[in-house]
Short mmCIF file of N, CA, C and O in Angstrom, two decimals:
data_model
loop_
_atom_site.label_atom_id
_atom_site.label_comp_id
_atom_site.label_asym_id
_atom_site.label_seq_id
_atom_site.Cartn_x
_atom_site.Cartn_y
_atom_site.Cartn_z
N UNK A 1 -14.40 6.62 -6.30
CA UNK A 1 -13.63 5.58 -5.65
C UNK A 1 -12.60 5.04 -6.63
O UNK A 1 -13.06 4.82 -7.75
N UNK A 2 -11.52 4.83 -6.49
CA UNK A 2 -10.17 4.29 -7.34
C UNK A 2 -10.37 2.63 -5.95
O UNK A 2 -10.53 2.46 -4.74
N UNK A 3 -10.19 1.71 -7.38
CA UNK A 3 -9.86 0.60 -6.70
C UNK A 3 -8.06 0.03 -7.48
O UNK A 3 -7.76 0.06 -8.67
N UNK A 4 -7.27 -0.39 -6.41
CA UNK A 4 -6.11 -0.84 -7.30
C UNK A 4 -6.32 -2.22 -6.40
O UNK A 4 -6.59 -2.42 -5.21
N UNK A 5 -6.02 -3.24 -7.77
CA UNK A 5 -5.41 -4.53 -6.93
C UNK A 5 -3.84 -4.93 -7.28
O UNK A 5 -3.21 -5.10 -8.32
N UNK A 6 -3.52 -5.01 -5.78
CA UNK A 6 -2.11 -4.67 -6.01
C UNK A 6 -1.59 -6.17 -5.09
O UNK A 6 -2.28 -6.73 -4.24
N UNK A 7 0.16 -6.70 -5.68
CA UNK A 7 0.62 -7.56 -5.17
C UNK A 7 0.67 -7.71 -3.25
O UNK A 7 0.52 -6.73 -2.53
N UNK A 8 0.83 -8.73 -2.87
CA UNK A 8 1.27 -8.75 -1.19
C UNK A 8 2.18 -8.03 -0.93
O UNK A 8 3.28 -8.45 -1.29
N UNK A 9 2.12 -6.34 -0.03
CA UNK A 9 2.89 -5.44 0.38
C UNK A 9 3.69 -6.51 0.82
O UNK A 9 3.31 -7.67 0.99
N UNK A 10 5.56 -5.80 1.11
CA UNK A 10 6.12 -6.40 2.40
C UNK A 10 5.59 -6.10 3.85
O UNK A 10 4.48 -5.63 3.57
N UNK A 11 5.64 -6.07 4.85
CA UNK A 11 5.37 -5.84 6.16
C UNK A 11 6.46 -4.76 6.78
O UNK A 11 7.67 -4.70 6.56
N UNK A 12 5.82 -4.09 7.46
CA UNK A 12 6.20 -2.92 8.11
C UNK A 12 7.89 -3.52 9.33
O UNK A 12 8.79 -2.88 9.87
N UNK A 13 7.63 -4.62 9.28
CA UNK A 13 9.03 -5.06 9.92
C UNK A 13 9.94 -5.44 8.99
O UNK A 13 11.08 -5.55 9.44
N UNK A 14 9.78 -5.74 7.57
CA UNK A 14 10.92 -6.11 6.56
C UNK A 14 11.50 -4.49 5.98
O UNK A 14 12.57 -4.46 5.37
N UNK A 15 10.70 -3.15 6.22
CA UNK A 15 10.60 -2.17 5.92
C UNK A 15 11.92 -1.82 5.45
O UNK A 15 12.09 -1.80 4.23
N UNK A 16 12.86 -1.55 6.18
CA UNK A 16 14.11 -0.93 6.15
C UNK A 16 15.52 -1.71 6.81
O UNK A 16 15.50 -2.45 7.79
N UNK A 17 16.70 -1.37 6.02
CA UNK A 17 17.73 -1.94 6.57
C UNK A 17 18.50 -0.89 7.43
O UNK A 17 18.70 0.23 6.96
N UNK A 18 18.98 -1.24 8.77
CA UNK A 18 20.10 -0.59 9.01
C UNK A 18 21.43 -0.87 8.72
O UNK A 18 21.78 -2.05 8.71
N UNK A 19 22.43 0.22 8.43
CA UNK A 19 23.72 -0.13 8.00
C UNK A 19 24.68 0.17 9.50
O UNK A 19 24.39 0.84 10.49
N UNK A 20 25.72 -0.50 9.23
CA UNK A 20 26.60 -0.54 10.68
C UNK A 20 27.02 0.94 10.76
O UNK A 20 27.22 1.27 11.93
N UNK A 21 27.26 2.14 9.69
CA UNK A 21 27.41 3.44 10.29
C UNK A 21 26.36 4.39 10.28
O UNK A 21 26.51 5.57 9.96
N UNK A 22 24.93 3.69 10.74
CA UNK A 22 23.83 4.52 11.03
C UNK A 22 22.74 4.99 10.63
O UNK A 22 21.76 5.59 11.09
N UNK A 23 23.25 4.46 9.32
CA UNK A 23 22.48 5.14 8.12
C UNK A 23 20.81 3.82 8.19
O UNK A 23 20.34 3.04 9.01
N UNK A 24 20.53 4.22 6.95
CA UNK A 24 19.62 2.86 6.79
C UNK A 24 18.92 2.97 5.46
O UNK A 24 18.77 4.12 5.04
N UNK A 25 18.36 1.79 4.56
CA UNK A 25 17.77 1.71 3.54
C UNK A 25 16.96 1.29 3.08
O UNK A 25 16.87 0.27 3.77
N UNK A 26 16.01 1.21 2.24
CA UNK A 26 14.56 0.43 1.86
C UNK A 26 15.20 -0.75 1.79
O UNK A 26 16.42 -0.65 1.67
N UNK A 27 14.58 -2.31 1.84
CA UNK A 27 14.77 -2.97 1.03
C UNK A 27 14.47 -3.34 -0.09
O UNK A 27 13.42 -2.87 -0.54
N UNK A 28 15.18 -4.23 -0.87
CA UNK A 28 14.81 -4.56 -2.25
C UNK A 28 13.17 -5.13 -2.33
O UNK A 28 12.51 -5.01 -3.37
N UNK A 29 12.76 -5.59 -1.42
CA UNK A 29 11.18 -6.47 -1.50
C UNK A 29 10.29 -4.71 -1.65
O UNK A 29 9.57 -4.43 -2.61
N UNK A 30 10.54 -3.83 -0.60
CA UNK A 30 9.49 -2.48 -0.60
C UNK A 30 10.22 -1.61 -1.93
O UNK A 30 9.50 -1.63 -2.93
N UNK A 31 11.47 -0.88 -2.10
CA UNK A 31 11.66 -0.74 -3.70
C UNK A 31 11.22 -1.30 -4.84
O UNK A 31 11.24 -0.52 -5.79
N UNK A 32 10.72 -2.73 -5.16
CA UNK A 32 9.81 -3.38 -5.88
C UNK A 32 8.31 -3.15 -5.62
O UNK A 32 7.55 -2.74 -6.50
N UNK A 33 7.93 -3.41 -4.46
CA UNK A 33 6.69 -3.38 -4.86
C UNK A 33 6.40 -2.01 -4.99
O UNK A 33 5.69 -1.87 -5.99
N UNK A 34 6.63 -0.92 -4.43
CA UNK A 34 6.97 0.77 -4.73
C UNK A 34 6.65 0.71 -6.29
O UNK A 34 5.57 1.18 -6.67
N UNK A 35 7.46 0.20 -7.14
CA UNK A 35 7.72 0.33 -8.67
C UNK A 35 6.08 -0.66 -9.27
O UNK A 35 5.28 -0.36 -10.15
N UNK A 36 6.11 -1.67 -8.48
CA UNK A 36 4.55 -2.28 -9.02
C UNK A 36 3.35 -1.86 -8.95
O UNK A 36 2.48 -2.21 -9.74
N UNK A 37 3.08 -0.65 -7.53
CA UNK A 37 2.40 0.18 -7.28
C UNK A 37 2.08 1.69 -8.38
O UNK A 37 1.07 2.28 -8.78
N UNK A 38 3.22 1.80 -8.49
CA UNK A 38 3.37 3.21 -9.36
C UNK A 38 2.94 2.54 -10.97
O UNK A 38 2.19 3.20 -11.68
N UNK A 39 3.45 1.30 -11.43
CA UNK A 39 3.03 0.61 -13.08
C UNK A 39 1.26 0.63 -12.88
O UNK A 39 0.50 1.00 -13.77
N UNK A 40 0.92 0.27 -11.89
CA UNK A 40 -0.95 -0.02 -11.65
C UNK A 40 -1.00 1.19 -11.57
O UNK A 40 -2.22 1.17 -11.41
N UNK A 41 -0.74 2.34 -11.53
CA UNK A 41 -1.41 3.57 -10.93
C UNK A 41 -0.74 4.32 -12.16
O UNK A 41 -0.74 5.55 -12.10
N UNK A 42 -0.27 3.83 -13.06
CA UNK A 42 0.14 4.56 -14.31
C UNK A 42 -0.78 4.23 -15.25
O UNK A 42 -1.19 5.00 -16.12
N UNK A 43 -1.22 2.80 -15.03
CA UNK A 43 -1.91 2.14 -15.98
C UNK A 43 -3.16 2.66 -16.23
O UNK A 43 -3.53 2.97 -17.36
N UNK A 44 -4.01 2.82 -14.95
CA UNK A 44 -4.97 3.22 -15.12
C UNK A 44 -5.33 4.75 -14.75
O UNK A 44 -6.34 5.14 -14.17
N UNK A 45 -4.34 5.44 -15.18
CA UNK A 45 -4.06 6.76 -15.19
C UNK A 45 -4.61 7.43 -14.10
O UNK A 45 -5.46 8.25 -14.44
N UNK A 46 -4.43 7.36 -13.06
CA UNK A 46 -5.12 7.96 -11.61
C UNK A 46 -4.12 9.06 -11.58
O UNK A 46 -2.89 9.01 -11.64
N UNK A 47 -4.93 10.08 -11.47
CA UNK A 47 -4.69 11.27 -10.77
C UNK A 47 -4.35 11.60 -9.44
O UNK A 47 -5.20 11.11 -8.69
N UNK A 48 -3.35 12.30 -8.77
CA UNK A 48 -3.24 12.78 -7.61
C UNK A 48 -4.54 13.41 -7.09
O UNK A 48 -5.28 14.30 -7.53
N UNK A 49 -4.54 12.39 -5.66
CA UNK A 49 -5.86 13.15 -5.05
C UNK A 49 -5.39 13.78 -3.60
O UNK A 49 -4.50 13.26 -2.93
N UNK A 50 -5.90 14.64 -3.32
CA UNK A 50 -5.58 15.47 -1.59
C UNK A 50 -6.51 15.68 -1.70
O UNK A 50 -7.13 15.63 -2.77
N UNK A 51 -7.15 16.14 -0.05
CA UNK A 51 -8.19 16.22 1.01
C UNK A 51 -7.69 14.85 1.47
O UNK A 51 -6.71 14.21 1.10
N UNK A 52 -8.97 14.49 2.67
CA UNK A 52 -9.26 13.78 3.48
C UNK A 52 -9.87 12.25 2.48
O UNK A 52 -10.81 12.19 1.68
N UNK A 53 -8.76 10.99 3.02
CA UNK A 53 -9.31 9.75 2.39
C UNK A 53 -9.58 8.75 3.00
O UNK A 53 -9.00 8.74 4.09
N UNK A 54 -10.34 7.71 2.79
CA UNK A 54 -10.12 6.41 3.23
C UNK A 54 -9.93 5.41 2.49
O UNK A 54 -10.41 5.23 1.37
N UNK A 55 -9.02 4.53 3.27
CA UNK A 55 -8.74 3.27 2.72
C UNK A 55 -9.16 2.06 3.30
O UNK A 55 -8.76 1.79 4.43
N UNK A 56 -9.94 1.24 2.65
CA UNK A 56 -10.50 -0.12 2.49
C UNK A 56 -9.88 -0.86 1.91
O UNK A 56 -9.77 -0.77 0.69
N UNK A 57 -9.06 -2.21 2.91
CA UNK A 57 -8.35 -3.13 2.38
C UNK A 57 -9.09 -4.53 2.34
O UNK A 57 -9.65 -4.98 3.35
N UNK A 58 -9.06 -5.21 1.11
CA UNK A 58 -9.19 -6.60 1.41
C UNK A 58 -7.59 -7.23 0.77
O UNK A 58 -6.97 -7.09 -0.29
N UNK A 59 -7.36 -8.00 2.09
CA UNK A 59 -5.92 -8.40 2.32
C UNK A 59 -6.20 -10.31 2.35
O UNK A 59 -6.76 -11.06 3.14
N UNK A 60 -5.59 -10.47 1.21
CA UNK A 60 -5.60 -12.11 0.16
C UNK A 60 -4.78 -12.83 0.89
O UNK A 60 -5.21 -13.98 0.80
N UNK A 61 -3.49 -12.84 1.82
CA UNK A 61 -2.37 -13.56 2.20
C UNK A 61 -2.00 -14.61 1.50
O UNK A 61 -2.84 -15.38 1.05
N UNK A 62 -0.63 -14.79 1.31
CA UNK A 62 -0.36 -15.71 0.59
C UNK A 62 -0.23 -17.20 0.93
O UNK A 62 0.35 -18.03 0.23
N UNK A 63 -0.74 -17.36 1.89
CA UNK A 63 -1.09 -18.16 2.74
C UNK A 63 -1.55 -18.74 3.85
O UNK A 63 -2.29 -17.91 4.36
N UNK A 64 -1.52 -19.75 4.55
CA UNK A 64 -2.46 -19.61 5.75
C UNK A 64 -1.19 -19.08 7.17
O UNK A 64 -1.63 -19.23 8.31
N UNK A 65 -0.07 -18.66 7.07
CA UNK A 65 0.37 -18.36 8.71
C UNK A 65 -0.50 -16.95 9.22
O UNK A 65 -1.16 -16.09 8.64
N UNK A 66 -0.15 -17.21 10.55
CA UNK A 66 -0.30 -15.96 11.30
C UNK A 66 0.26 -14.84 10.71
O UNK A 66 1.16 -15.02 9.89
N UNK A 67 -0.11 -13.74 10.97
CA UNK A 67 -0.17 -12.18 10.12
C UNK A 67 -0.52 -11.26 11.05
O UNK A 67 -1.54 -11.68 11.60
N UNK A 68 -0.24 -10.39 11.42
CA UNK A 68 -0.60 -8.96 12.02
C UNK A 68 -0.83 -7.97 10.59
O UNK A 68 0.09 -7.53 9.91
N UNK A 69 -2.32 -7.75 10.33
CA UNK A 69 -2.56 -6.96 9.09
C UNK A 69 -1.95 -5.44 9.24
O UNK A 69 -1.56 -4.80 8.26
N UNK A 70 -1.92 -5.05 10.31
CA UNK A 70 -1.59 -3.52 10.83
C UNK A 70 -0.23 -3.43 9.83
O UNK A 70 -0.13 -2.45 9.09
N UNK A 71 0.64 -4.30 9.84
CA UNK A 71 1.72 -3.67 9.13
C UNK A 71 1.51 -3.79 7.81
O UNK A 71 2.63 -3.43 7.44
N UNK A 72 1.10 -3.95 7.10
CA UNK A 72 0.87 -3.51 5.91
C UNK A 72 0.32 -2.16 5.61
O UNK A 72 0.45 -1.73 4.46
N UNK A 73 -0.42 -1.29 6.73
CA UNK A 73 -0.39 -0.11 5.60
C UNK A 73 0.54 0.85 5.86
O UNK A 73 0.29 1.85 5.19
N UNK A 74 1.54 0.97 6.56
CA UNK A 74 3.30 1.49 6.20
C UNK A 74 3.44 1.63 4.81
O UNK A 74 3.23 2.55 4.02
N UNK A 75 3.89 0.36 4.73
CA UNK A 75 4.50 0.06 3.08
C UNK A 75 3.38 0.22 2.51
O UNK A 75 3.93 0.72 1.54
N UNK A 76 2.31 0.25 2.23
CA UNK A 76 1.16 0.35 1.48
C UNK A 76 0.52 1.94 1.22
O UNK A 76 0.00 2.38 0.20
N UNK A 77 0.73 2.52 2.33
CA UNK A 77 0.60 4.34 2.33
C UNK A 77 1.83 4.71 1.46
O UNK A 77 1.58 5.25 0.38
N UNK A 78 3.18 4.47 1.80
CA UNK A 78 4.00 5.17 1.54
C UNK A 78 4.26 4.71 -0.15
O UNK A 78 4.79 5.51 -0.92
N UNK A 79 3.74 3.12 -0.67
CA UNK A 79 3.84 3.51 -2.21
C UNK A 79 2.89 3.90 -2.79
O UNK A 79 2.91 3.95 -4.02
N UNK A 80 1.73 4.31 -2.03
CA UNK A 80 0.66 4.89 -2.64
C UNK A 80 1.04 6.23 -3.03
O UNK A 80 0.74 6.58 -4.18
N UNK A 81 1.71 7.14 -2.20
CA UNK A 81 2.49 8.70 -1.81
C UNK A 81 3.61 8.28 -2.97
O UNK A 81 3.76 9.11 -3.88
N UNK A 82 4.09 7.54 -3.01
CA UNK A 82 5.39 7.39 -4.04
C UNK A 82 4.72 7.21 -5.52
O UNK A 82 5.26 7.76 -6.48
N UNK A 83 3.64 6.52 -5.67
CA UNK A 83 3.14 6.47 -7.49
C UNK A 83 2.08 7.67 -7.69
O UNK A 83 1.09 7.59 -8.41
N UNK A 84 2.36 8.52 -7.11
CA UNK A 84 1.35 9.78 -7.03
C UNK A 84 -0.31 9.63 -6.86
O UNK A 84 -1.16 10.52 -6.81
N UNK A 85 -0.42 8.56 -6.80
CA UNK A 85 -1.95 8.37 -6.28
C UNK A 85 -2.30 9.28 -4.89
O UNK A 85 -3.30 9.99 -4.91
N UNK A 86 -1.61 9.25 -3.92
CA UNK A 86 -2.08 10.29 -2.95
C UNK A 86 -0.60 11.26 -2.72
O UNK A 86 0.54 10.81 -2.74
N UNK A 87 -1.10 12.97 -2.46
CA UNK A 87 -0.02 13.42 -2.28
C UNK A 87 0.48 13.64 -1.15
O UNK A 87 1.31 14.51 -0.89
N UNK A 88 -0.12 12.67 -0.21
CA UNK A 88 0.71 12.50 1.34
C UNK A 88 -0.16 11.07 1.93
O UNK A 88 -1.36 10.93 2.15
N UNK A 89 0.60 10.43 2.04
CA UNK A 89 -0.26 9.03 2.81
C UNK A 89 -0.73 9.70 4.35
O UNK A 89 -1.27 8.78 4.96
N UNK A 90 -0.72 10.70 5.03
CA UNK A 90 -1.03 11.66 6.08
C UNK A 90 -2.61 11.87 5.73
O UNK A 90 -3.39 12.06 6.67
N UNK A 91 -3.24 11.82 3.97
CA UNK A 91 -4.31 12.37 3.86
C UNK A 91 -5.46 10.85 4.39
O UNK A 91 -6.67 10.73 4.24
N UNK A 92 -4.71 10.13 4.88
CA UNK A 92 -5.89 8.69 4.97
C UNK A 92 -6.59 8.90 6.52
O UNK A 92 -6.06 8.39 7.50
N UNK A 93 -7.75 9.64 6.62
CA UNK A 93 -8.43 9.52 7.87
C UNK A 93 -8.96 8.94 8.65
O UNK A 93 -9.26 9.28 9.79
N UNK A 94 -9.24 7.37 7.74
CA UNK A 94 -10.05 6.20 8.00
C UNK A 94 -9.36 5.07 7.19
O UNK A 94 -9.24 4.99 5.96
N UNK A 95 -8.89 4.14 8.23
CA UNK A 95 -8.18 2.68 7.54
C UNK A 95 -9.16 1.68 8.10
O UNK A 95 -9.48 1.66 9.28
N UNK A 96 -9.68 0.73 7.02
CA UNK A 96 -10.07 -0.61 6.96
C UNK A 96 -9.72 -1.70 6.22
O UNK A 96 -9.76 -1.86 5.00
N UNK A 97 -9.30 -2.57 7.27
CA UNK A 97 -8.78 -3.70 6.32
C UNK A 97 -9.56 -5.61 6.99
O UNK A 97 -10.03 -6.01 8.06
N UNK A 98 -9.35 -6.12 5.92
CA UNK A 98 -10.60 -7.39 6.29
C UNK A 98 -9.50 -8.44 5.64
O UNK A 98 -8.96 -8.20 4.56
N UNK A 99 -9.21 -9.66 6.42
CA UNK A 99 -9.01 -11.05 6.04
C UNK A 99 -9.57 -11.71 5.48
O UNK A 99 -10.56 -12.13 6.07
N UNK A 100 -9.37 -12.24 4.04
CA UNK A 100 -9.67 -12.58 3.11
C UNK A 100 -9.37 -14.00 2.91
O UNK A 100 -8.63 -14.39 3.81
N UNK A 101 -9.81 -15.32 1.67
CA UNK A 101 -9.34 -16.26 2.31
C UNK A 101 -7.81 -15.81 1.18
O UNK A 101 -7.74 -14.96 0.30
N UNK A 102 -6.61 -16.94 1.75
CA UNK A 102 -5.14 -16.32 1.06
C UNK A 102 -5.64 -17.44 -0.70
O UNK A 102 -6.26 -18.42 -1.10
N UNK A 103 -4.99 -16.52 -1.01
CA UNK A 103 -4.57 -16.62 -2.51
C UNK A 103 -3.34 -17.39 -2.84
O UNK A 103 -2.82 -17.89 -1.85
N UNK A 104 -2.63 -17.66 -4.19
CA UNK A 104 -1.33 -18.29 -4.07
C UNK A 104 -0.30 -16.45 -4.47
O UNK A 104 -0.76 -15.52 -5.13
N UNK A 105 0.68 -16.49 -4.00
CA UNK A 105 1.59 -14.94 -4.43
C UNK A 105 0.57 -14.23 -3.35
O UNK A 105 1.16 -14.01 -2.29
N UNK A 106 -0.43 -13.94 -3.34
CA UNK A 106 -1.17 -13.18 -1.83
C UNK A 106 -1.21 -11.55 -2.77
O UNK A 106 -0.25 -10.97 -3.28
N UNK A 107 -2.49 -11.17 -2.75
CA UNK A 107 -2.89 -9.66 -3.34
C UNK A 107 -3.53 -8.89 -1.95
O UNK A 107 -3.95 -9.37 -0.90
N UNK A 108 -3.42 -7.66 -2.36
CA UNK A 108 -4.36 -6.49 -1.68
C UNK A 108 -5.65 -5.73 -2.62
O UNK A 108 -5.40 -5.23 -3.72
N UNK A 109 -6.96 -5.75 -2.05
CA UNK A 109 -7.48 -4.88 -2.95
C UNK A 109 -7.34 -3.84 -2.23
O UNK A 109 -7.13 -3.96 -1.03
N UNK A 110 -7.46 -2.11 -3.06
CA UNK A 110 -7.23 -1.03 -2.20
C UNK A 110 -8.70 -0.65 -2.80
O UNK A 110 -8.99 -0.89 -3.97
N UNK A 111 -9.53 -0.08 -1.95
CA UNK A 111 -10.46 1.09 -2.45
C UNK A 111 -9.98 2.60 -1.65
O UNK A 111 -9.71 2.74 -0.46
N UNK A 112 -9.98 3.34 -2.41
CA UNK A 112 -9.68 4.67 -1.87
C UNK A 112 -10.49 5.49 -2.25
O UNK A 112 -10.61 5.75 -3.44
N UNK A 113 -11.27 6.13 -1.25
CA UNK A 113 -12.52 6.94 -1.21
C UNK A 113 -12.50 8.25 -0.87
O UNK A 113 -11.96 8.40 0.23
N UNK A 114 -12.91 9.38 -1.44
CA UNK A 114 -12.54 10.55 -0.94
C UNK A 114 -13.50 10.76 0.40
O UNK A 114 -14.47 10.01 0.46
N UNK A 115 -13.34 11.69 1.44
CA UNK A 115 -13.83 11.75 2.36
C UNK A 115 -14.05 13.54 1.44
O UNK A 115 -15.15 14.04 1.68
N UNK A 116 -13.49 14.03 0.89
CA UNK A 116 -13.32 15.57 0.72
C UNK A 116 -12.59 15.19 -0.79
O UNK A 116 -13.45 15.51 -1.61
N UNK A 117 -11.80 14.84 -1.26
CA UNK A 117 -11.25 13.97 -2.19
C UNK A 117 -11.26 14.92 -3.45
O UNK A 117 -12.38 15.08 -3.94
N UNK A 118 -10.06 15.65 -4.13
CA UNK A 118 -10.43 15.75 -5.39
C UNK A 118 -8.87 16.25 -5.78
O UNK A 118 -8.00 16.66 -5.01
N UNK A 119 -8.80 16.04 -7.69
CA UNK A 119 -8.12 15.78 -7.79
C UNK A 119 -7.22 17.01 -8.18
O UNK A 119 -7.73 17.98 -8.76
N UNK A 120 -5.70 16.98 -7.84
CA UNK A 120 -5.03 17.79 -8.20
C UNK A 120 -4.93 18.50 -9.76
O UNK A 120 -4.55 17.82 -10.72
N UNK A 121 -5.36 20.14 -9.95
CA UNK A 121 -5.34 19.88 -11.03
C UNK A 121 -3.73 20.75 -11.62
O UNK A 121 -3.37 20.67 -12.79
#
């Protein structure tokens, strides 16, 4: 099991910008935490894992509003796939996530469990 505790993802609706000729771009909030994801997953030197995984969230909020937890694991798969911790956020077969009481700044714990799990060598 790899546990990372990682800052409050953005939400799957702050995700991306569209530009007026069509295009579209991360924003600066998911390009950051992307880069904070990949420093924790450097740190504690985790290896790329493929097969079949699950993820267990305990989700801190940074406070008390209303929240739809579902969007957090968007942004939360895809910088996992981006700091090489998994080599496709596609490999997560099983998502759980639990409301926690909020924190101040608001964290995620991740446990990621292999279902089949091992590591790239």
């Amino acid at each position: 099991m790899i546990e990372l505790v990682l800052p409050w993802p953005p939400t799957g609706n702050s995700y991306v910008r569209h530009t007026r000729s069509g295009g579209h771009y991360l924003t600066k909030a998911v390009t950051t935490f992307r880069l904070e994801v990949w420093n924790e997953a450097k740190q504690k030197r985790i290896q790329t894992l493929r097969g079949k995984l699950s993820l267990a969230v305990m989700a801190h909020p940074p406070d008390k509003r209303r929240r739809d937890l579902d969007n957090l694991f968007k942004c939360l798969g895809d910088a996992l796939q981006h700091a090489g911790v998994v080599a496709d956020d596609s490999q997560f077969d099983f998502y759980s996530i639990q409301r926690m009481p909020p924190i101040k700044g608001g964290c995620v714990i991740c446990h990621i469990t292999g279902l089949d799990a091992k590591p790239i060598a």
